[in-house]
Coordinates of C-alpha atoms in Angstrom, one line a residue:
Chain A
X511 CA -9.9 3.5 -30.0
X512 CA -8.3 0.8 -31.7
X513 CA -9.4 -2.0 -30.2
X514 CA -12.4 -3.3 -32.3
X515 CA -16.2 -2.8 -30.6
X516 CA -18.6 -6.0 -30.3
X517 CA -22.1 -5.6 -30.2
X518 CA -24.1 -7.9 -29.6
X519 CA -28.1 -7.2 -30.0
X520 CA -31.1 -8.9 -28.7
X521 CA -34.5 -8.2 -30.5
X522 CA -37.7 -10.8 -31.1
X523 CA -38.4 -8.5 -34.2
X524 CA -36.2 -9.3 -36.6
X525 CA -36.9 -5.8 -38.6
X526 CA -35.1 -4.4 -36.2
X527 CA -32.0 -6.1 -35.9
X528 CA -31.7 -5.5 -39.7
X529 CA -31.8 -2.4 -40.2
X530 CA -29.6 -2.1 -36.9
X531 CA -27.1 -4.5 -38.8
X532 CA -27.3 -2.2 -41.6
X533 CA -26.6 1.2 -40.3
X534 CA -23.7 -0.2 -37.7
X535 CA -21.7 -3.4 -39.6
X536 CA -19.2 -1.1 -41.4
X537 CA -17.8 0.7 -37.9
X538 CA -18.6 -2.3 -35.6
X539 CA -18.6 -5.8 -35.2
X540 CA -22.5 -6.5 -34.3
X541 CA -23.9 -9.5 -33.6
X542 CA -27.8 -9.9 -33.7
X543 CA -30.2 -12.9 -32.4
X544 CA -33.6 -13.0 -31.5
X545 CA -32.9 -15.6 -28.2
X546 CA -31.8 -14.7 -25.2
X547 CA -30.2 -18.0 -24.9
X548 CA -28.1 -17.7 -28.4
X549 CA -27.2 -14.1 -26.5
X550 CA -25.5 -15.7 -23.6
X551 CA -24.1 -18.2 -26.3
X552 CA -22.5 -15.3 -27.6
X553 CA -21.6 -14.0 -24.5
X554 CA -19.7 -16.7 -23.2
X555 CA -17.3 -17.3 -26.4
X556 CA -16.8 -13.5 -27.4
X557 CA -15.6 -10.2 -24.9
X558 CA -18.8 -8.0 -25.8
X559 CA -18.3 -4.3 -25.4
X560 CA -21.8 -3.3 -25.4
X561 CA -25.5 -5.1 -25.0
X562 CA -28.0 -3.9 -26.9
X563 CA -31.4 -5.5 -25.6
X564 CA -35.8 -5.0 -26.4
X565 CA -37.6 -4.5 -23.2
X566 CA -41.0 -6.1 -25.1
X567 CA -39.8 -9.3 -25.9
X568 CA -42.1 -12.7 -25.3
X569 CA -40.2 -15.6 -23.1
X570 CA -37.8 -12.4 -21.6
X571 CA -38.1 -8.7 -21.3
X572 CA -35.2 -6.8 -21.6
X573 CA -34.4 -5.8 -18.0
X574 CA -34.4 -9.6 -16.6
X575 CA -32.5 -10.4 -19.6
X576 CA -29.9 -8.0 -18.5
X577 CA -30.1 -9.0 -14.6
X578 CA -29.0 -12.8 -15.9
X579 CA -26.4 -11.8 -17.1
X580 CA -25.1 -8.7 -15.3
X581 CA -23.1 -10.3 -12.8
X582 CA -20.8 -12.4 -15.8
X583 CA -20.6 -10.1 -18.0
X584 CA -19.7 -6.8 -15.9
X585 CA -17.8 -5.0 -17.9
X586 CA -20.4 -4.9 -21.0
X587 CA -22.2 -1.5 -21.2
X588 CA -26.1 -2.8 -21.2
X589 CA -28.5 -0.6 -23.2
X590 CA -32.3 -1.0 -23.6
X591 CA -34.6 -0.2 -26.2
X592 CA -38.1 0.3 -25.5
X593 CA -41.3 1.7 -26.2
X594 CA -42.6 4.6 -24.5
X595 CA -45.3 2.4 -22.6
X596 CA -42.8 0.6 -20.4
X597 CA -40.8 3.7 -19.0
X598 CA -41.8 2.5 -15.9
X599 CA -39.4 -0.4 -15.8
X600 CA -36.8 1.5 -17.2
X601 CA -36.3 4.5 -14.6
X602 CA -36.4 1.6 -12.2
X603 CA -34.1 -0.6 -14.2
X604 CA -31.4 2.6 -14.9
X605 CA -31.8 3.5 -11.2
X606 CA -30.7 0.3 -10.1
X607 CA -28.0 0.3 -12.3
X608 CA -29.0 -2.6 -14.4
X609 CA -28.9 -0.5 -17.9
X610 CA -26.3 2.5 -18.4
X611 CA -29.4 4.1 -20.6
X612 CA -31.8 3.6 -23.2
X613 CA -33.1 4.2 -26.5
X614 CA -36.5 4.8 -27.1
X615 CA -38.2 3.0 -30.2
X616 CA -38.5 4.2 -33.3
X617 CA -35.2 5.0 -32.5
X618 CA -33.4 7.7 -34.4
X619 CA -30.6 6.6 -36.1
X620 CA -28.1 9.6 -35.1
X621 CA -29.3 9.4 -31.5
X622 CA -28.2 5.6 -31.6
X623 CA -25.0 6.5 -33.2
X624 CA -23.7 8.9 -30.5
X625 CA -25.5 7.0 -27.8
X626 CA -22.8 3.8 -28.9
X627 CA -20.0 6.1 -29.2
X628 CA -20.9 6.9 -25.5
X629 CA -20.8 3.7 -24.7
X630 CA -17.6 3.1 -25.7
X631 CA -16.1 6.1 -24.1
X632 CA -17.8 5.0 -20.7
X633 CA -16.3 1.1 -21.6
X634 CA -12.9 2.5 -22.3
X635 CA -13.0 4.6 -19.3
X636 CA -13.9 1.3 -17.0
X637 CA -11.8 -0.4 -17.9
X638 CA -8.7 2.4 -17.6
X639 CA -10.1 3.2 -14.0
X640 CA -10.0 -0.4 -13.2
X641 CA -6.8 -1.1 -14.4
X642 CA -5.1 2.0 -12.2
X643 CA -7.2 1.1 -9.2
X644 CA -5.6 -2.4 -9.3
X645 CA -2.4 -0.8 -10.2
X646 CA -3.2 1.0 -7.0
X647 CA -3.9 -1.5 -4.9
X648 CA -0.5 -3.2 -6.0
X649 CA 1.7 -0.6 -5.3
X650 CA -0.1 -0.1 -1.9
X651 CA 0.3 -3.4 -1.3
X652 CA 3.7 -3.7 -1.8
X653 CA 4.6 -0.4 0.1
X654 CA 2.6 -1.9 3.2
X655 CA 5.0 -4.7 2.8
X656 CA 8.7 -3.4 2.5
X657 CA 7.2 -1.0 5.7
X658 CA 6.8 -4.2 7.3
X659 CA 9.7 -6.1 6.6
X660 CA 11.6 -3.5 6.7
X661 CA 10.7 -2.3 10.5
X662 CA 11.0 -5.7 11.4
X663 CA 14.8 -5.7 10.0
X664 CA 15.3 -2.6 12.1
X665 CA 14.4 -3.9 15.3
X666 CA 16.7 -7.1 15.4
X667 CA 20.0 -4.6 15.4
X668 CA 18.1 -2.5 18.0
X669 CA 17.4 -5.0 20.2
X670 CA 21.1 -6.0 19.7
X671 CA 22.3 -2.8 20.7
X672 CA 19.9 -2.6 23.4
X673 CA 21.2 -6.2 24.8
X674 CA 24.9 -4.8 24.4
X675 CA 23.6 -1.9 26.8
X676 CA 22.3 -4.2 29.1
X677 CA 25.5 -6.3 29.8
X678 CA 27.6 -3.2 29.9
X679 CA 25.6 -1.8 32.3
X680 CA 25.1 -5.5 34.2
X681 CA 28.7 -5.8 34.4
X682 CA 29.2 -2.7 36.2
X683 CA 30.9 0.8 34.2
X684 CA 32.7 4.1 35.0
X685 CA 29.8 7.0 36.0
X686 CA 31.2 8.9 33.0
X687 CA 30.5 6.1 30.8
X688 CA 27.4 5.1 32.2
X689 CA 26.3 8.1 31.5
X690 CA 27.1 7.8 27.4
X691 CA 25.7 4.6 27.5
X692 CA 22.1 5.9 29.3
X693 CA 22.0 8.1 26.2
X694 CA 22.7 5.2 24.0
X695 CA 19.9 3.6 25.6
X696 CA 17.3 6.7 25.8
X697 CA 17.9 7.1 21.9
X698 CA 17.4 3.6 21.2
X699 CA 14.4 3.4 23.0
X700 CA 12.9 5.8 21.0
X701 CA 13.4 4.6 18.2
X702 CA 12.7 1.3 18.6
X703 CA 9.2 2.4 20.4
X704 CA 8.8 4.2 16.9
X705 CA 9.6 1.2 14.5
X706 CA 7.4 -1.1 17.5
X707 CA 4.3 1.4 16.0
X708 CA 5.2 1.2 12.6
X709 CA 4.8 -2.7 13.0
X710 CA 1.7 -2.3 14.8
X711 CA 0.1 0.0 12.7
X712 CA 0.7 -2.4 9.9
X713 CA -0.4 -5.7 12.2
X714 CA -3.6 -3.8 13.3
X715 CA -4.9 -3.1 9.5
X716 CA -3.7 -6.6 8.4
X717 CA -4.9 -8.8 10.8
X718 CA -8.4 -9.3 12.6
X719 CA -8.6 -9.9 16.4
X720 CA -6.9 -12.6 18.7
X721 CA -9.0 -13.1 21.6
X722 CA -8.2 -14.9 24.9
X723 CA -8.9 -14.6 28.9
X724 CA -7.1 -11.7 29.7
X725 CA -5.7 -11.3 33.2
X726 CA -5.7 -7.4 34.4
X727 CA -3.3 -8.3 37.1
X728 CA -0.7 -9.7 34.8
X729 CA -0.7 -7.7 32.2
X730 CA -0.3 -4.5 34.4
X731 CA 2.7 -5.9 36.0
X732 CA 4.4 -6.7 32.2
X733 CA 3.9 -3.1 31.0
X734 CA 4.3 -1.4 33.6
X735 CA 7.6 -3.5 34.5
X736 CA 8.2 -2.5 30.5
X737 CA 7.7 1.1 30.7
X738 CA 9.4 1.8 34.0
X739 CA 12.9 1.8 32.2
X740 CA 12.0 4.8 30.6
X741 CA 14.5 8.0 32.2
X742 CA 10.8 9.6 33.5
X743 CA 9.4 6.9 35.0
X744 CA 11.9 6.9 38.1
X745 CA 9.9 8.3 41.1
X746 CA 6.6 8.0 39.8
X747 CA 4.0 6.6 41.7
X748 CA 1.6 4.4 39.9
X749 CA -1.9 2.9 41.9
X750 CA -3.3 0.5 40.4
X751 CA -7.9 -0.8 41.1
X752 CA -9.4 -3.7 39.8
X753 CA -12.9 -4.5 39.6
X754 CA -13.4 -7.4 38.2
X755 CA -16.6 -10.1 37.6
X756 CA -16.3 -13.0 35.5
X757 CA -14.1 -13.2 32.9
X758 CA -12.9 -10.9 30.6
X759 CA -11.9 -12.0 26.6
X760 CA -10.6 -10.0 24.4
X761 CA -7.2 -9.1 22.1
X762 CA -4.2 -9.0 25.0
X763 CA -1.8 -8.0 22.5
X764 CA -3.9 -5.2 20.9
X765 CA -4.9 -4.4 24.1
X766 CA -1.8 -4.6 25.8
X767 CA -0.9 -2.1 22.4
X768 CA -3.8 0.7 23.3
X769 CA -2.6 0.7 27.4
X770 CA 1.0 0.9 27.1
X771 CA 0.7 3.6 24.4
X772 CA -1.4 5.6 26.7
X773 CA 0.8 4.7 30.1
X774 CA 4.0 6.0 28.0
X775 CA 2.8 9.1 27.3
X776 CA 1.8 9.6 30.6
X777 CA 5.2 9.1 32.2
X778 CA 6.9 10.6 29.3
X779 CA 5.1 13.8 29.7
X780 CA 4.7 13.5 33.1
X781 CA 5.0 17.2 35.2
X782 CA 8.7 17.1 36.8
X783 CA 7.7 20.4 38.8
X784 CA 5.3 18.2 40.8
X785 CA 6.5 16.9 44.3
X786 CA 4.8 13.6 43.7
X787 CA 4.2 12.1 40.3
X788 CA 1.6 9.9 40.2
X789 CA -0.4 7.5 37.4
X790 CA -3.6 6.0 38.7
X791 CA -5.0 2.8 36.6
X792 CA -8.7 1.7 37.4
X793 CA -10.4 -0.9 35.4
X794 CA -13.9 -2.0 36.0
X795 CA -14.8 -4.9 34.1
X796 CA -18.6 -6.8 33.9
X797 CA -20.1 -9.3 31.1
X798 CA -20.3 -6.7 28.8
X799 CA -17.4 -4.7 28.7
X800 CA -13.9 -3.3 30.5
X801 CA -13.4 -0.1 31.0
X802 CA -9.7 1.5 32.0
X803 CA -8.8 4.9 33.2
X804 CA -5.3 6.2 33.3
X805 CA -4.7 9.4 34.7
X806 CA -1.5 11.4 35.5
X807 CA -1.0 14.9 37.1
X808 CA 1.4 15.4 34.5
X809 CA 1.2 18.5 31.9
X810 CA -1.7 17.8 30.8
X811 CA -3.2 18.6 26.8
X812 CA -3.6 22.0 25.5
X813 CA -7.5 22.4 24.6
X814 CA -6.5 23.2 21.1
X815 CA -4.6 20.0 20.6
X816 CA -6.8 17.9 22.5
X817 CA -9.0 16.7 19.1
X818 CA -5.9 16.8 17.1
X819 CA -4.0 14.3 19.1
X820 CA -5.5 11.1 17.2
X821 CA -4.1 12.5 14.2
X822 CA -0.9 10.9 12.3
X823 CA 2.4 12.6 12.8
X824 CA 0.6 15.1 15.7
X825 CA 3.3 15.2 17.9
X826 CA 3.0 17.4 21.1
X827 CA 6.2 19.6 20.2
X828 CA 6.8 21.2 23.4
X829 CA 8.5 17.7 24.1
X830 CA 10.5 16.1 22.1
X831 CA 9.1 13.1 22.9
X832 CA 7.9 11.1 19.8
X833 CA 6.8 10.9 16.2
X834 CA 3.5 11.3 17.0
X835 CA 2.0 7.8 15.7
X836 CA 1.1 6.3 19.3
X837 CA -2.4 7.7 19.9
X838 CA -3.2 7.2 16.0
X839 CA -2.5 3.5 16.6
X840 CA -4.4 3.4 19.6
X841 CA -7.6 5.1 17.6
X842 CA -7.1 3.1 15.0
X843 CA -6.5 -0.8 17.5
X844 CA -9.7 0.6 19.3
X845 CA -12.0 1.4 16.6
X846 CA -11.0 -2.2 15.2
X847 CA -12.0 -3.5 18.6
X848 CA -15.4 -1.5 18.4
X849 CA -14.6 0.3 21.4
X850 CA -14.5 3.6 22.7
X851 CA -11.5 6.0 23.8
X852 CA -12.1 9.2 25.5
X853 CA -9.7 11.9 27.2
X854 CA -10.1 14.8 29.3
X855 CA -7.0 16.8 30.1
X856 CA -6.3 20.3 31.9
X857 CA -3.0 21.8 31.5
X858 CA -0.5 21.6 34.4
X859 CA -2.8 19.7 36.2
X860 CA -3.1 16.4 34.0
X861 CA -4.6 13.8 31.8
X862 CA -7.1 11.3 32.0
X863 CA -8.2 8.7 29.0
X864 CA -11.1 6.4 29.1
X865 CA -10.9 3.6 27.0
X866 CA -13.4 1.0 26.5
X867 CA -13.6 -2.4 25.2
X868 CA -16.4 -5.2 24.9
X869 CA -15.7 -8.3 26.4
X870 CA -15.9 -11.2 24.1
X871 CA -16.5 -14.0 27.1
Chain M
X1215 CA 18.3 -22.2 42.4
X1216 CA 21.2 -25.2 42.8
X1217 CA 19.2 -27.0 39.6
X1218 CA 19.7 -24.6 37.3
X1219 CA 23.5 -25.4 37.7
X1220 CA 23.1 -28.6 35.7
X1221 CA 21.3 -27.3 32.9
X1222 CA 23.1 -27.4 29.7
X1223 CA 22.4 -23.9 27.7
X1224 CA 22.5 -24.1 23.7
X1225 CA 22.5 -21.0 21.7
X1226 CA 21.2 -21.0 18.9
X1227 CA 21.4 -17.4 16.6
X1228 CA 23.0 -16.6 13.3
X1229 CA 23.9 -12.9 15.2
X1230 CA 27.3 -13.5 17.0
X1231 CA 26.7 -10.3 19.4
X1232 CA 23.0 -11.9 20.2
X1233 CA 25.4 -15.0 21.1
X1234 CA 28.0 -13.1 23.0
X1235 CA 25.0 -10.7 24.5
X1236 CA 23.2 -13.5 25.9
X1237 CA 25.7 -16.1 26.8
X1238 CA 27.2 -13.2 29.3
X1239 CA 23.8 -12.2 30.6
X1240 CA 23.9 -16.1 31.6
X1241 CA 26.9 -16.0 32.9
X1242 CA 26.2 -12.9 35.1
X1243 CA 23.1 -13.9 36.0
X1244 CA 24.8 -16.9 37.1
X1245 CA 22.4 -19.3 36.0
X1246 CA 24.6 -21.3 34.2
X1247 CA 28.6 -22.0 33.3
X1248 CA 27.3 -25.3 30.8
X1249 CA 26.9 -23.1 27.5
X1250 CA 27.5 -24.2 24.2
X1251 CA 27.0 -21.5 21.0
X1252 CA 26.2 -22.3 17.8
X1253 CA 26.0 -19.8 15.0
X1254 CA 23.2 -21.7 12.8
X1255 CA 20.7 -24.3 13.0
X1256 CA 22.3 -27.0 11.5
X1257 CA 25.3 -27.2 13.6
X1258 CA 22.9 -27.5 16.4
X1259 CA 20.9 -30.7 15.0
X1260 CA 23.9 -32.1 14.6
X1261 CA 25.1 -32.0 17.9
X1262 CA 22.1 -33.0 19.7
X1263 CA 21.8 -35.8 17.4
X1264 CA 25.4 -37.2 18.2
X1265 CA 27.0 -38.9 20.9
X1266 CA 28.3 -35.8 22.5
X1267 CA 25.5 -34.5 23.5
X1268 CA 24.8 -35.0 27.5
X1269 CA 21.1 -36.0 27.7
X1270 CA 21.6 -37.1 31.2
X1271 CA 20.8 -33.8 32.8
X1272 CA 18.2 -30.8 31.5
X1273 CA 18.9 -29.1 27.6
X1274 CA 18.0 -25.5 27.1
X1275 CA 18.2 -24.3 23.6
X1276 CA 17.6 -20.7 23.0
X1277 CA 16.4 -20.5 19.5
X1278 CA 16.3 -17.4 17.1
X1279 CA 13.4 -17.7 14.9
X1280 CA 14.9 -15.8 11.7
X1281 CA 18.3 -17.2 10.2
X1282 CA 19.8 -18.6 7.3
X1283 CA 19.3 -21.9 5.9
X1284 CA 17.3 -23.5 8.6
X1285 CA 15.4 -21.3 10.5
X1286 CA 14.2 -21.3 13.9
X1287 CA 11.0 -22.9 12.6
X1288 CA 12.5 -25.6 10.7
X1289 CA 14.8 -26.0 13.4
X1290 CA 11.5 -26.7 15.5
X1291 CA 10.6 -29.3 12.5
X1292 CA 13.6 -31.8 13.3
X1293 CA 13.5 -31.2 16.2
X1294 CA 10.3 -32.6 16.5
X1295 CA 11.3 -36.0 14.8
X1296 CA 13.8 -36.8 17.3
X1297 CA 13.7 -39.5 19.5
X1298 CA 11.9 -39.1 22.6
X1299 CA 14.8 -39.9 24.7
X1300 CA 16.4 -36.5 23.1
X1301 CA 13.3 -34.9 23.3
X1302 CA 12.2 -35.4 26.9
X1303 CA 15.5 -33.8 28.1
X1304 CA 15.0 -30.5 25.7
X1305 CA 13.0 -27.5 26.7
X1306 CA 13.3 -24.6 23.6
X1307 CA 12.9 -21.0 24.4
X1308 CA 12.1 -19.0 21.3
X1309 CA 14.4 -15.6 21.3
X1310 CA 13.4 -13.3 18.7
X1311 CA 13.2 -9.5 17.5
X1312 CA 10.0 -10.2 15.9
X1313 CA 7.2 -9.1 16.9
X1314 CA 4.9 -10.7 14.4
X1315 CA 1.5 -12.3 15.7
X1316 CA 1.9 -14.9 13.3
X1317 CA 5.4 -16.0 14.4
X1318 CA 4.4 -15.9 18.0
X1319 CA 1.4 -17.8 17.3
X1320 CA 2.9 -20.3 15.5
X1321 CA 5.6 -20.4 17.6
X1322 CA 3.0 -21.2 20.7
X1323 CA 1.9 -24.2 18.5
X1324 CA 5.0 -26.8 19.2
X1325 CA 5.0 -28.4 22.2
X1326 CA 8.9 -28.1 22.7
X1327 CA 8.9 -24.0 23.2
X1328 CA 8.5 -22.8 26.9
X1329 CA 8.3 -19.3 25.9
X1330 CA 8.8 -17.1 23.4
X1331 CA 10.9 -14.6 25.0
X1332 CA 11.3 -11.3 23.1
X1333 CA 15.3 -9.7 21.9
X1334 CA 16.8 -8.1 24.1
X1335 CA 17.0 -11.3 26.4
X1336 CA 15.4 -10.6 30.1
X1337 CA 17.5 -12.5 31.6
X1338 CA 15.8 -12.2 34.9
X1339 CA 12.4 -13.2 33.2
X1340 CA 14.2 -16.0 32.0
X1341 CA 15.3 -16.8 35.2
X1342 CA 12.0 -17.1 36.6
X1343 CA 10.4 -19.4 33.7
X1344 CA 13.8 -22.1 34.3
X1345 CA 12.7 -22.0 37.6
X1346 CA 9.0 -22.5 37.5
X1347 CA 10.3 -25.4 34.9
X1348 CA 12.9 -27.3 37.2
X1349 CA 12.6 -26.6 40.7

């Protein structure tokens, strides 16, 4: 420890701050005063390392002395010496975390030596553990950042591609070359529905919620209008039942988030073996709350993966469908929305999530 | 369907296959044969500003949001100082990648922007706003 130690030492008996001075000047810089308001004096013009402080003390006892101060001077260890008569105070005091410890008087002058040499350890260590933890938080900080930027940089040249795709195919091609181009497309989508996530993920722990008049019909038509490009979604049938009274407010965009993750999945791993596909969407909607079922008759869930599939990176790998980040989001956008999300699922027979959301009208 | 004809399409994007994307969607949509590229902001301003420009029928500027120099934002800015008589004939569609909240929202704010339509351009969406807006 190079750094040199302040004291600083608050006694009415002056006795004591003597022969404290005395057995303390040569290793550390100690400053003694008999007022709590020369203390604070002190306080304010010099970076104190550790507060010595008498409970017994006339205008101020020790413990309030330390509570005026606590919340300016943070980083100061706070130590109290005391009499046996007030223990009282000072198991409260300590177990409030007002005073790191204390010394009881007559106080023993080795037991005050290692009790400061303590002090500085804990000091030293503070401050170290602050200093990484904001270290931390920067580099986190900047890591959530170039994820961000750097998905959004991503998707412009997808969506170029994907507009390139969209004349081509507009403008009328060979079979043979429709048929490259529909893989161009199929890969594209996935990966832009994996950088879309990535955004979201980061949009959902960034920013708090939106909320507007949401209208069921609408919104429905958008995604499922979205999602019906997909290669799986040809030949699926989707229903759709709305019960609705009054309005409903809430986060669209997050909510339009949660319900086209979970209508995606269920076309992607929807069950080709069946004659008829179908998707069924029901929401029921009151003052309080919506709440939305999707089902499919697709694969279904395996039991074993059914609590695992709000995990990151859980993919389902029988299909090689995704990165597995969708349902996290979707946890994740809920929870934020102090919902509730809910799935039962049977293999080869399908899969059903409930998700609810409080309305905000 | 017959006033779309007139309109006069501007686009606006620092990305020249975004440009030669959407002005063929346009085409082949057959909304419009009146389209005039521009591949930044400031070349835009200019024109609207100057005597070329046609103010006599409908102006439909599809505006990127992120480019060089003056971006779709700023873009919004001057526009915003113009005349009335340039302004009354201009209707802005935002066209963007992005799908940050904060760009949409702020976006939403300016009374020129329609929509904010996101990249790749549905062109049949677009369609369907120009129609709801002139006929």
């Amino acid at each position: 420890m190079q750094e040199q130690i302040n004291i600083l030492y608050l006694d009415d008996e002056e006795q004591n701050l003597f022969s404290f001075l005395a057995l303390f000047r040569r290793d550390y810089n100690v400053f003694t005063t008999t007022s709590a308001q020369e203390a604070v004096q002190y306080l304010n013009s010099n970076i104190v390392h550790i507060i010595f402080s008498d409970q017994k003390m006339p205008d101020v006892s020790g413990v309030e002395f330390f509570e005026t101060i606590r919340h300016d001077f943070p980083d100061a260890v706070r130590i109290l010496i005391t009499g046996y008569a007030d223990i009282e105070a000072v198991i409260d005091a300590i177990n409030r975390g007002q005073v790191y410890r204390y010394v009881t008087k007559p106080w023993d002058a080795n037991e005050l030596k290692v009790c400061i040499e303590n002090a500085v350890e804990k000091y030293t260590r503070d401050k170290e553990l602050m200093k990484k933890n904001r270290e931390l938080e920067r580099v986190n900080a900047e890591l959530e950042q170039f994820v961000y930027s750097a998905s959004h940089d991503m998707r412009a040249p997808l969506a170029s591609i994907k507009g390139v795709i969209n004349v081509a195919k507009a403008e009328g091609i060979d079979e043979k070359s429709a048929g490259y181009f529909d893989m161009i497309e199929r890969s594209t989508n996935r990966l832009n529905d994996f950088v879309t996530n990535i955004i979201y993920f980061y949009q959902n722990t960034q920013t708090d919620d939106i909320d507007g008049d949401v209208n069921f019909d609408i919104m429905l038509d958008e995604l499922i209008e979205k999602y019906s490009s997909y290669e799986q979604a040809g030949g699926i049938d989707f229903s759709r039942n709305i019960a609705k009274t009054g309005t409903f407010k809430s986060d669209e965009h997050r909510l339009k988030m949660i319900l086209g993750n979970i209508l995606s999945n269920a076309i992607k791993f929807s069950d080709n073996k069946k004659e008829k596909r179908t998707i069924d969407i029901e929401i029921v909607q009151n003052a309080d709350k919506a709440v939305f079922k999707i089902a499919d008759n697709g694969i279904g869930i395996k039991s074993d993966d059914l609590n695992k599939i709000y995990d990151m990176f859980y993919p389902n790998t029988d299909k090689n469908a995704g990165a597995g980040v969708g349902l996290y989001i979707v946890k994740q956008a809920v929870d934020k929305m102090k919902g509730n999300i809910s799935v039962k699922s049977e293999v080869g027979i399908g899969t059903r999530f409930i998700v609810e959301i409080p309305n905000k009208a | 369907m017959s006033n779309l004809k007139h309109i006069i399409f501007h686009l606006v994007d620092d990305n020249d296959i975004d440009i030669a994307v959407n002005s063929k969607l346009l085409q082949i949509a057959k909304i419009s044969e009146n389209i005039l590229i521009y591949n930044g902001a400031g070349k835009f301003l200019d024109f609207i500003k100057s005597d070329n420009a046609d103010l006599s029928v409908p102006n439909v500027v599809l505006l990127d949001i992120m480019m060089p120099n003056i971006n779709g934002f700023q873009c919004l800015d001057q526009l915003t100082l113009m005349d009335d008589k340039i302004k009354r004939q201009i209707t802005v569609f935002m066209v963007s990648s992005s799908i940050d909240r904060n760009d949409i929202r702020r976006a939403e704010s300016y009374d020129l922007v329609e929509k904010i339509l996101e990249k790749p351009l549905d062109i049949y969406l677009l369609k369907k706003y120009l129609e709801e807006v002139f006929e």
